[in-house]
mmCIF file with all atom_site columns, C-alpha atoms in Angstrom:
data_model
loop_
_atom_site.group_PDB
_atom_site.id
_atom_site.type_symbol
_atom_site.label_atom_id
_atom_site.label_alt_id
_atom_site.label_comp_id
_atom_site.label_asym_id
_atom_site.label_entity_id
_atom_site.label_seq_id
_atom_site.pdbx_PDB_ins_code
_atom_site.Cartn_x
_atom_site.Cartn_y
_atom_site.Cartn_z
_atom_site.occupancy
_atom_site.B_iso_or_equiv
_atom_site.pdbx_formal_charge
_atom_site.auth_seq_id
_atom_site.auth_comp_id
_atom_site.auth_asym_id
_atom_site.auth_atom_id
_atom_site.pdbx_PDB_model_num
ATOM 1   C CA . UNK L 1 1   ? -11.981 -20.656 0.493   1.00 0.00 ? 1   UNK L CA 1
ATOM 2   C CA . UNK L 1 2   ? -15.045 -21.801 2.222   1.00 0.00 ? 2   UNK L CA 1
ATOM 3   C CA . UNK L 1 3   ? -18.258 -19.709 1.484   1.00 0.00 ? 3   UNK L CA 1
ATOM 4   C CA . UNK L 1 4   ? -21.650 -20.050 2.289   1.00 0.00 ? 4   UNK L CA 1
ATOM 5   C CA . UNK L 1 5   ? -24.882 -17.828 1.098   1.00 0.00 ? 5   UNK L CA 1
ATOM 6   C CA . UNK L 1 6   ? -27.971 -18.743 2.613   1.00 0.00 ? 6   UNK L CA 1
ATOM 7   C CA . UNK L 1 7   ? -30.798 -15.848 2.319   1.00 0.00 ? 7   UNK L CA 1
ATOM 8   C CA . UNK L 1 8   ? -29.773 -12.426 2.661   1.00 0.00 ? 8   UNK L CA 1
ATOM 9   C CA . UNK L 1 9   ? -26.260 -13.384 4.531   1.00 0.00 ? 9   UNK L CA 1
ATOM 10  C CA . UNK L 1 10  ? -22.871 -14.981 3.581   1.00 0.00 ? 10  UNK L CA 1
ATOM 11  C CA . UNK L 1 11  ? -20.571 -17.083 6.038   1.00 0.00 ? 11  UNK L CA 1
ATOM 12  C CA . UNK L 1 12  ? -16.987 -17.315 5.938   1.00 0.00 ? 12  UNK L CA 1
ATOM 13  C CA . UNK L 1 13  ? -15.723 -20.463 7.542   1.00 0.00 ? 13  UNK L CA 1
ATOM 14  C CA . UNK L 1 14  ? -12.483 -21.219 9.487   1.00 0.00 ? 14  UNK L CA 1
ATOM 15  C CA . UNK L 1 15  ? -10.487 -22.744 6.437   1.00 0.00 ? 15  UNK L CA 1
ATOM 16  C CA . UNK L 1 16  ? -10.013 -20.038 4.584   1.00 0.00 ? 16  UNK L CA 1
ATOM 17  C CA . UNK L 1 17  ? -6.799  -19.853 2.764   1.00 0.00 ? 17  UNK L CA 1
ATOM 18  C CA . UNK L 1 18  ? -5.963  -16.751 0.065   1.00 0.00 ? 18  UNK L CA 1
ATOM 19  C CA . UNK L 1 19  ? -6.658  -17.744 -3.199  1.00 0.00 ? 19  UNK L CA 1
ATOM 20  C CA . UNK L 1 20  ? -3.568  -16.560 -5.739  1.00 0.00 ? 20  UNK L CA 1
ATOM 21  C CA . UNK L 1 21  ? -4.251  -17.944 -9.143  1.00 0.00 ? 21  UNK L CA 1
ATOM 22  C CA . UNK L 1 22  ? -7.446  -19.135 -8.856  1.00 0.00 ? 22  UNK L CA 1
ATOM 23  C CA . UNK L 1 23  ? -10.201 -19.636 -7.346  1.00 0.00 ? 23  UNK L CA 1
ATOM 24  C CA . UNK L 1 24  ? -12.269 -22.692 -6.369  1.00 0.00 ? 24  UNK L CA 1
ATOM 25  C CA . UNK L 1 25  ? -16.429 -22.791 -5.348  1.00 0.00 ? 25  UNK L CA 1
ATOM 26  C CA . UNK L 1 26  ? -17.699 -26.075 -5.671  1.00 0.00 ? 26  UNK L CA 1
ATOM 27  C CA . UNK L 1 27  ? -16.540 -27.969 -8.890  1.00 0.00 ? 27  UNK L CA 1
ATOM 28  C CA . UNK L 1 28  ? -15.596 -24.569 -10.606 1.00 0.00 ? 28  UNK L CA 1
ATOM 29  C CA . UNK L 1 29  ? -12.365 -23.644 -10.771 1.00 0.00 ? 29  UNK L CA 1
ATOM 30  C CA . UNK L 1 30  ? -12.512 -19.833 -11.770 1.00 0.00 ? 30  UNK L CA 1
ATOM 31  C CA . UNK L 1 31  ? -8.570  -18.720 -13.107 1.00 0.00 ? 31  UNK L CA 1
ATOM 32  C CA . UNK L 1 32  ? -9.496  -15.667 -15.046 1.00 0.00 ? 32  UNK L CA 1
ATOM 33  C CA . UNK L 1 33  ? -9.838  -11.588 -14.735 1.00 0.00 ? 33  UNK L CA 1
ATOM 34  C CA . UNK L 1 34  ? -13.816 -11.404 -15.049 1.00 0.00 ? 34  UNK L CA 1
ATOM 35  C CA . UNK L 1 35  ? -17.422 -11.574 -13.564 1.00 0.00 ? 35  UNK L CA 1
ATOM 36  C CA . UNK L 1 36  ? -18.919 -14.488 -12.765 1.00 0.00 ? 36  UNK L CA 1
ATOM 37  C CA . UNK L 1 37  ? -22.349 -15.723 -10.680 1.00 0.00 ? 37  UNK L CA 1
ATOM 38  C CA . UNK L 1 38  ? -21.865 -19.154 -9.247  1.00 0.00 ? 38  UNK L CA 1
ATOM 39  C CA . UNK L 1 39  ? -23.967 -20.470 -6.350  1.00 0.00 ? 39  UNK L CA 1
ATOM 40  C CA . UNK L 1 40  ? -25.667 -16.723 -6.099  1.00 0.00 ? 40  UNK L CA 1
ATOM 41  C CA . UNK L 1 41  ? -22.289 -15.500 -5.276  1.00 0.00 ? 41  UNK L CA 1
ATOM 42  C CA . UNK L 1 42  ? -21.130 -13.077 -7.485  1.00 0.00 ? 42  UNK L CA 1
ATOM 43  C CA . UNK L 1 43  ? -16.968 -13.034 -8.173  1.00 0.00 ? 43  UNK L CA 1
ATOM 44  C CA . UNK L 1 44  ? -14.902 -10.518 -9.837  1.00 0.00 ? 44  UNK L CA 1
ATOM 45  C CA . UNK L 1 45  ? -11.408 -11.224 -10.434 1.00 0.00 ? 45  UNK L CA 1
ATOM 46  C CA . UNK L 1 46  ? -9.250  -8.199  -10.478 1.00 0.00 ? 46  UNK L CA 1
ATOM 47  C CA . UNK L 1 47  ? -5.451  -8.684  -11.676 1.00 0.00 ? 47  UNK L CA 1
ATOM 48  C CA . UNK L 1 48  ? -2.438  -7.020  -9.951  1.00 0.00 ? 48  UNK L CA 1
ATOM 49  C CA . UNK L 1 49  ? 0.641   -6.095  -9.897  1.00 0.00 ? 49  UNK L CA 1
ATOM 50  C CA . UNK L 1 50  ? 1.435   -9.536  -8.612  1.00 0.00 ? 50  UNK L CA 1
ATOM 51  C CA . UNK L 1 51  ? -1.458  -12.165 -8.935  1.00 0.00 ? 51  UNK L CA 1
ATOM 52  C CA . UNK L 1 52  ? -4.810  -11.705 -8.475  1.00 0.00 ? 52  UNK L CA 1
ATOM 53  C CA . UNK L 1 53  ? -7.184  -10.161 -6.166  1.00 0.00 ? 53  UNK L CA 1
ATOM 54  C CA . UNK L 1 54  ? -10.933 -11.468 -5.753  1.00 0.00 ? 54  UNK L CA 1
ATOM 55  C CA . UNK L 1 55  ? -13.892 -9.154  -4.770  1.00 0.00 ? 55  UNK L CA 1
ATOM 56  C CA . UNK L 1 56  ? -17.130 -11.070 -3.889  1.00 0.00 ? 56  UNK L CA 1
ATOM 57  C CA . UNK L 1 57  ? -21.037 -10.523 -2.589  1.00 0.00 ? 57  UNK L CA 1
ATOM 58  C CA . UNK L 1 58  ? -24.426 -11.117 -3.017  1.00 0.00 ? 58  UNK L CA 1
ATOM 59  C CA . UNK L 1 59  ? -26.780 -8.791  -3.441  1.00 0.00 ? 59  UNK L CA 1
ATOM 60  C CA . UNK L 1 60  ? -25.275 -5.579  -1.905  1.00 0.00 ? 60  UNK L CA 1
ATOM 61  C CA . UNK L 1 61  ? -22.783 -7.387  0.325   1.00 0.00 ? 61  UNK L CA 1
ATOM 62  C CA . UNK L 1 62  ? -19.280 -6.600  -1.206  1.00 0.00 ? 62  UNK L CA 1
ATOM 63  C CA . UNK L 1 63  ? -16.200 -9.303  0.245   1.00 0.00 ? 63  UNK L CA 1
ATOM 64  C CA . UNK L 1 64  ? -12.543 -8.309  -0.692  1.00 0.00 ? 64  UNK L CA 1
ATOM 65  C CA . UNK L 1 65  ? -9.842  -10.944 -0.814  1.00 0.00 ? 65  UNK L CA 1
ATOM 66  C CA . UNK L 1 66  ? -6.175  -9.325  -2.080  1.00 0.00 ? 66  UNK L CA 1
ATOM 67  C CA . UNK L 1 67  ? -3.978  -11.713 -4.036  1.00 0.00 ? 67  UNK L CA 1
ATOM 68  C CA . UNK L 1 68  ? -0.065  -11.259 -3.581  1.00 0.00 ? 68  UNK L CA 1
ATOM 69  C CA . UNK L 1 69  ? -0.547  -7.464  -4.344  1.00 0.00 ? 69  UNK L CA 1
ATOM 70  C CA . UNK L 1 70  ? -3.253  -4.949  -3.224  1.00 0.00 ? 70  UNK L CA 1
ATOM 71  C CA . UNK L 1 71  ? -4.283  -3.738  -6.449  1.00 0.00 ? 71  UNK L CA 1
ATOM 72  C CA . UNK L 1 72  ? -4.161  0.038   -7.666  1.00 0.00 ? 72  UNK L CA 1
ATOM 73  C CA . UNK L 1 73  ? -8.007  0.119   -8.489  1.00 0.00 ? 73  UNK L CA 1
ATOM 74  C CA . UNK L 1 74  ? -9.911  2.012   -5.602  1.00 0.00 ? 74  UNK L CA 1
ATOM 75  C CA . UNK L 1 75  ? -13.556 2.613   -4.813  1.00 0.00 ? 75  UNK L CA 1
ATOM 76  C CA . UNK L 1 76  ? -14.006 -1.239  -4.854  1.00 0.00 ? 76  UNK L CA 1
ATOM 77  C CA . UNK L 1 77  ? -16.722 -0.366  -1.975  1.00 0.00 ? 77  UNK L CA 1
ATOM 78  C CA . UNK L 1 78  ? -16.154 -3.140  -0.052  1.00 0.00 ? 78  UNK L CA 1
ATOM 79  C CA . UNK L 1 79  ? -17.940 -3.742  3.485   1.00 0.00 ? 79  UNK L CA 1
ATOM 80  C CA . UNK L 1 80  ? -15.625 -6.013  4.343   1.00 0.00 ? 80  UNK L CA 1
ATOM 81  C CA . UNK L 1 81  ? -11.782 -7.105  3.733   1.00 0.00 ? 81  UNK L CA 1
ATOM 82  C CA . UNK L 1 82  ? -10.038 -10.369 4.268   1.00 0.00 ? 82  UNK L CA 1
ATOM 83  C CA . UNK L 1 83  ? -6.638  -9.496  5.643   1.00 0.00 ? 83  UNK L CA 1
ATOM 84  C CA . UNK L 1 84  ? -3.854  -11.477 5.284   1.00 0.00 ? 84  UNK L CA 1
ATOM 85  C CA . UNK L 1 85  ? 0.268   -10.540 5.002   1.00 0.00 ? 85  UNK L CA 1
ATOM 86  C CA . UNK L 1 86  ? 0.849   -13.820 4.318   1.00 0.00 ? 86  UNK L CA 1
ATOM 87  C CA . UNK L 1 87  ? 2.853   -14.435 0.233   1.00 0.00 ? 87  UNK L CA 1
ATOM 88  C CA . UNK L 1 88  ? 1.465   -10.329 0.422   1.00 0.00 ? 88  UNK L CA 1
ATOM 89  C CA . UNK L 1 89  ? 4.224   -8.060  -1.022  1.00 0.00 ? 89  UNK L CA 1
ATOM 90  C CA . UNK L 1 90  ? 2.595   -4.612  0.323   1.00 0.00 ? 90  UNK L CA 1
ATOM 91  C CA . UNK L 1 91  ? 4.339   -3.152  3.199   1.00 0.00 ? 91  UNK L CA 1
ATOM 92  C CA . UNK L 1 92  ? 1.629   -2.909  6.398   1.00 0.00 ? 92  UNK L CA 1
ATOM 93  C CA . UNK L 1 93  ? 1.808   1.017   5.412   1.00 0.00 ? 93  UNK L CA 1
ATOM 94  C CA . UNK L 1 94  ? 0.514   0.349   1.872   1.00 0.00 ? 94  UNK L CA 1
ATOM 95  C CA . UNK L 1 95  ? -2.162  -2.019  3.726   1.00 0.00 ? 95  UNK L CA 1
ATOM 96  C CA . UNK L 1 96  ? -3.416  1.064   6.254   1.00 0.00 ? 96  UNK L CA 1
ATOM 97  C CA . UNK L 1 97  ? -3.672  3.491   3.104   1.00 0.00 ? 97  UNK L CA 1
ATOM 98  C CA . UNK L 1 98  ? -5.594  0.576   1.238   1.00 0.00 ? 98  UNK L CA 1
ATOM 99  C CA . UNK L 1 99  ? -7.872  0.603   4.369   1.00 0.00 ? 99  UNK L CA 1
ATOM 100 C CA . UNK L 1 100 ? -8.045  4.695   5.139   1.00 0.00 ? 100 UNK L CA 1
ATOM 101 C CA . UNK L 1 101 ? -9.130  4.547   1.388   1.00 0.00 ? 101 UNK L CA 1
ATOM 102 C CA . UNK L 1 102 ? -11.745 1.791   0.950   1.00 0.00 ? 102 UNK L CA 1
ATOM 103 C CA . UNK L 1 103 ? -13.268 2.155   4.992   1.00 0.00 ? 103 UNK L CA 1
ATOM 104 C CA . UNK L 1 104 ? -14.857 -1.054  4.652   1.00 0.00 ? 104 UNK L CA 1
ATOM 105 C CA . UNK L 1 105 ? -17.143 -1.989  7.743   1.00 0.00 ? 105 UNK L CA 1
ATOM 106 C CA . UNK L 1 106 ? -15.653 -5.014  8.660   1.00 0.00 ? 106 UNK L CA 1
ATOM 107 C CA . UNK L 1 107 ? -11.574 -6.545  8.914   1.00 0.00 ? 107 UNK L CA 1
ATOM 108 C CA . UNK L 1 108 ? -11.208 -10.004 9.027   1.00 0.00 ? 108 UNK L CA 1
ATOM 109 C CA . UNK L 1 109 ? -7.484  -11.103 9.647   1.00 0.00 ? 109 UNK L CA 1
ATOM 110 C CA . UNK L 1 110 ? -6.127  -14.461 8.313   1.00 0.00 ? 110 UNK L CA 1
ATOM 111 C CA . UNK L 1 111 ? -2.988  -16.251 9.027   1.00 0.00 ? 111 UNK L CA 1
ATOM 112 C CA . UNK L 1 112 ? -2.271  -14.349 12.455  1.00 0.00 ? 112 UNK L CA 1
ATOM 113 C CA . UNK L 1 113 ? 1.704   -14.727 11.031  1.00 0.00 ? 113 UNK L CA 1
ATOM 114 C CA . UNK L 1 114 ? 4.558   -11.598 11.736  1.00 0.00 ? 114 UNK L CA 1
ATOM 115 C CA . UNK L 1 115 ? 3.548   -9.559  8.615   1.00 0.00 ? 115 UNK L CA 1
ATOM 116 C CA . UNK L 1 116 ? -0.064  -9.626  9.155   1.00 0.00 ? 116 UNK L CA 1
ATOM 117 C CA . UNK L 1 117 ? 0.683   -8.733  12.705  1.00 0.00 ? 117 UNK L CA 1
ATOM 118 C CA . UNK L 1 118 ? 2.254   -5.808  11.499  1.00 0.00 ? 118 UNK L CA 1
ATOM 119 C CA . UNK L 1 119 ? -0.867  -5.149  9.157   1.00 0.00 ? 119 UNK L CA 1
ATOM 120 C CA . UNK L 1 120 ? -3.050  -4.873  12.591  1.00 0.00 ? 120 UNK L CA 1
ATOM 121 C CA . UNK L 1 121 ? -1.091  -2.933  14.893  1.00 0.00 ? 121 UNK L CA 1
ATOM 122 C CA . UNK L 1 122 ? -0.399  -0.295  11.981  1.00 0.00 ? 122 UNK L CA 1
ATOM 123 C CA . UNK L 1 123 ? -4.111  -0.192  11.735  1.00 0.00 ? 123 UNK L CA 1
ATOM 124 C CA . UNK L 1 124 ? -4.499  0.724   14.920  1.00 0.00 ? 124 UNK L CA 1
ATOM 125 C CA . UNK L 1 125 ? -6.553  -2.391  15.902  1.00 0.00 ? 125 UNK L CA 1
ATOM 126 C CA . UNK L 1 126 ? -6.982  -4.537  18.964  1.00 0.00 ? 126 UNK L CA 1
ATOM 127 C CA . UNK L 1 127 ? -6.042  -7.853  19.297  1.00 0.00 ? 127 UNK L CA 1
ATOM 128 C CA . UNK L 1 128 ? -9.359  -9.770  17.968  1.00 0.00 ? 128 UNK L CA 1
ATOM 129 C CA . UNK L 1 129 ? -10.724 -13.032 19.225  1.00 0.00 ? 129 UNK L CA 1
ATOM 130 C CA . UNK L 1 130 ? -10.562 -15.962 17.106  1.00 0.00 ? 130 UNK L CA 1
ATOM 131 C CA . UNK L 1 131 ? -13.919 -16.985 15.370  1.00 0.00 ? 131 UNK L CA 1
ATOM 132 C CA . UNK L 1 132 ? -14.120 -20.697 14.043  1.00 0.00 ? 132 UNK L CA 1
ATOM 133 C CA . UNK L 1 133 ? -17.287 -18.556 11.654  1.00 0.00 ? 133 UNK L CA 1
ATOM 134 C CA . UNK L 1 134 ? -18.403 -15.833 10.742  1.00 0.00 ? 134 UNK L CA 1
ATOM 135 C CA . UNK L 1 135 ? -21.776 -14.727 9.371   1.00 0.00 ? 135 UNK L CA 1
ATOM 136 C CA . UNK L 1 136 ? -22.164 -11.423 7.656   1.00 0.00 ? 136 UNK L CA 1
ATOM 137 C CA . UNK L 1 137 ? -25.510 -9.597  7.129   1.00 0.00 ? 137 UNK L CA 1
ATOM 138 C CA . UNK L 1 138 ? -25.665 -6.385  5.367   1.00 0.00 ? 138 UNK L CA 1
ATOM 139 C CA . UNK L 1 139 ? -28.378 -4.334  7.646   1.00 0.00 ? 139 UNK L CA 1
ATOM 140 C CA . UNK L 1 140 ? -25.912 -5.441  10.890  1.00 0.00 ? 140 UNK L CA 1
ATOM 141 C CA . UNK L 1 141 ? -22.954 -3.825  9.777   1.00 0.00 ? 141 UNK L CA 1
ATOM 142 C CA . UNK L 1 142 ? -21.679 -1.435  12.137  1.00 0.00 ? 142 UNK L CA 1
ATOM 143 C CA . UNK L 1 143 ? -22.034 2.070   10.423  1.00 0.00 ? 143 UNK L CA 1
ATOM 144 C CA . UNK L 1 144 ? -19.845 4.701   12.281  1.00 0.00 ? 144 UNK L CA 1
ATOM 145 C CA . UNK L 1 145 ? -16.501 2.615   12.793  1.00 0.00 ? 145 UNK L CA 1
ATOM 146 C CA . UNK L 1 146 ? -15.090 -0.528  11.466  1.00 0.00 ? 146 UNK L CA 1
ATOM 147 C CA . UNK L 1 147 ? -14.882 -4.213  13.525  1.00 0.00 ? 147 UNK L CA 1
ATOM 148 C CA . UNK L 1 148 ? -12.487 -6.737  13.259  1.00 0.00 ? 148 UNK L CA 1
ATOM 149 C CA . UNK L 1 149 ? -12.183 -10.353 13.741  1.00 0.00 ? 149 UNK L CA 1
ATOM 150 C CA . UNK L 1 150 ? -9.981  -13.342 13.444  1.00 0.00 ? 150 UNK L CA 1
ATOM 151 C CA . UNK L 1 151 ? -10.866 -16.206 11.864  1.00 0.00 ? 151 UNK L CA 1
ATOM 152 C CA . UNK L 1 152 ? -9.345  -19.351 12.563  1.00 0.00 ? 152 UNK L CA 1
#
């Protein structure tokens, strides 16, 4: 998973792929539940069900990537969620309560396959345009309603 911090914002770029066991930034490989600060990048691993889920920021910006399973802890407070159905065993149902629940700002879908297909139209969202990046600042997060994107 590509990410970037520079300043006060974090970019996500077009090679993302779901981390499952573990987790790579830079030379680190990160395969444990726990807190960690690399690169000013804070990671949390959170273990599920199945595999693990990985929540990530800087500063107050809060990035959730689900593992294989979306995991029974709420109140994560995300602003934004990677979305992908992709090796993900929750049906797009349990995926639209996980949503309804957490409201983060911003969905960004990965691996535009069937099941995460599913995922968006039980959201309720419009087809989004592919983004080869995307850079997320806190303060320009929409407030009222949620955007998505597609990156890839």
């Amino acid at each position: 998973m590509q990410i970037v911090r520079k300043e006060n914002s974090i970019a996500l770029e077009n090679n993302i792929l779901v981390p499952h066991e573990y987790f790579e930034v830079g030379d680190k490989k990160i395969d444990w539940q726990g807190e960690y600060q690399i690169k000013g990048v804070s990671i949390r691993i959170i273990e599920g069900e199945e595999g693990r889920s990985f929540l990530m920021g800087s500063e107050d910006l809060r990035i959730f990537c689900p593992g294989t399973s979306l995991p029974k802890e709420r109140e994560l407070l995300c602003d934004v969620l990677l979305i992908s159905g992709k090796d993900n065993i929750n049906t797009p149902r349990e995926w639209k309560n996980f949503v309804e629940d957490e409201e983060p700002r911003v969905l960004i879908f990965l691996d535009m396959d069937e099941k995460t297909e599913a995922i968006r139209k039980e959201l309720g969202v419009a087809d989004p345009e592919n983004e080869e990046k995307i850079t997320l600042v806190k303060k320009n997060l929409p407030q009222e309603k949620s955007v998505s994107y597609r990156l890839g």
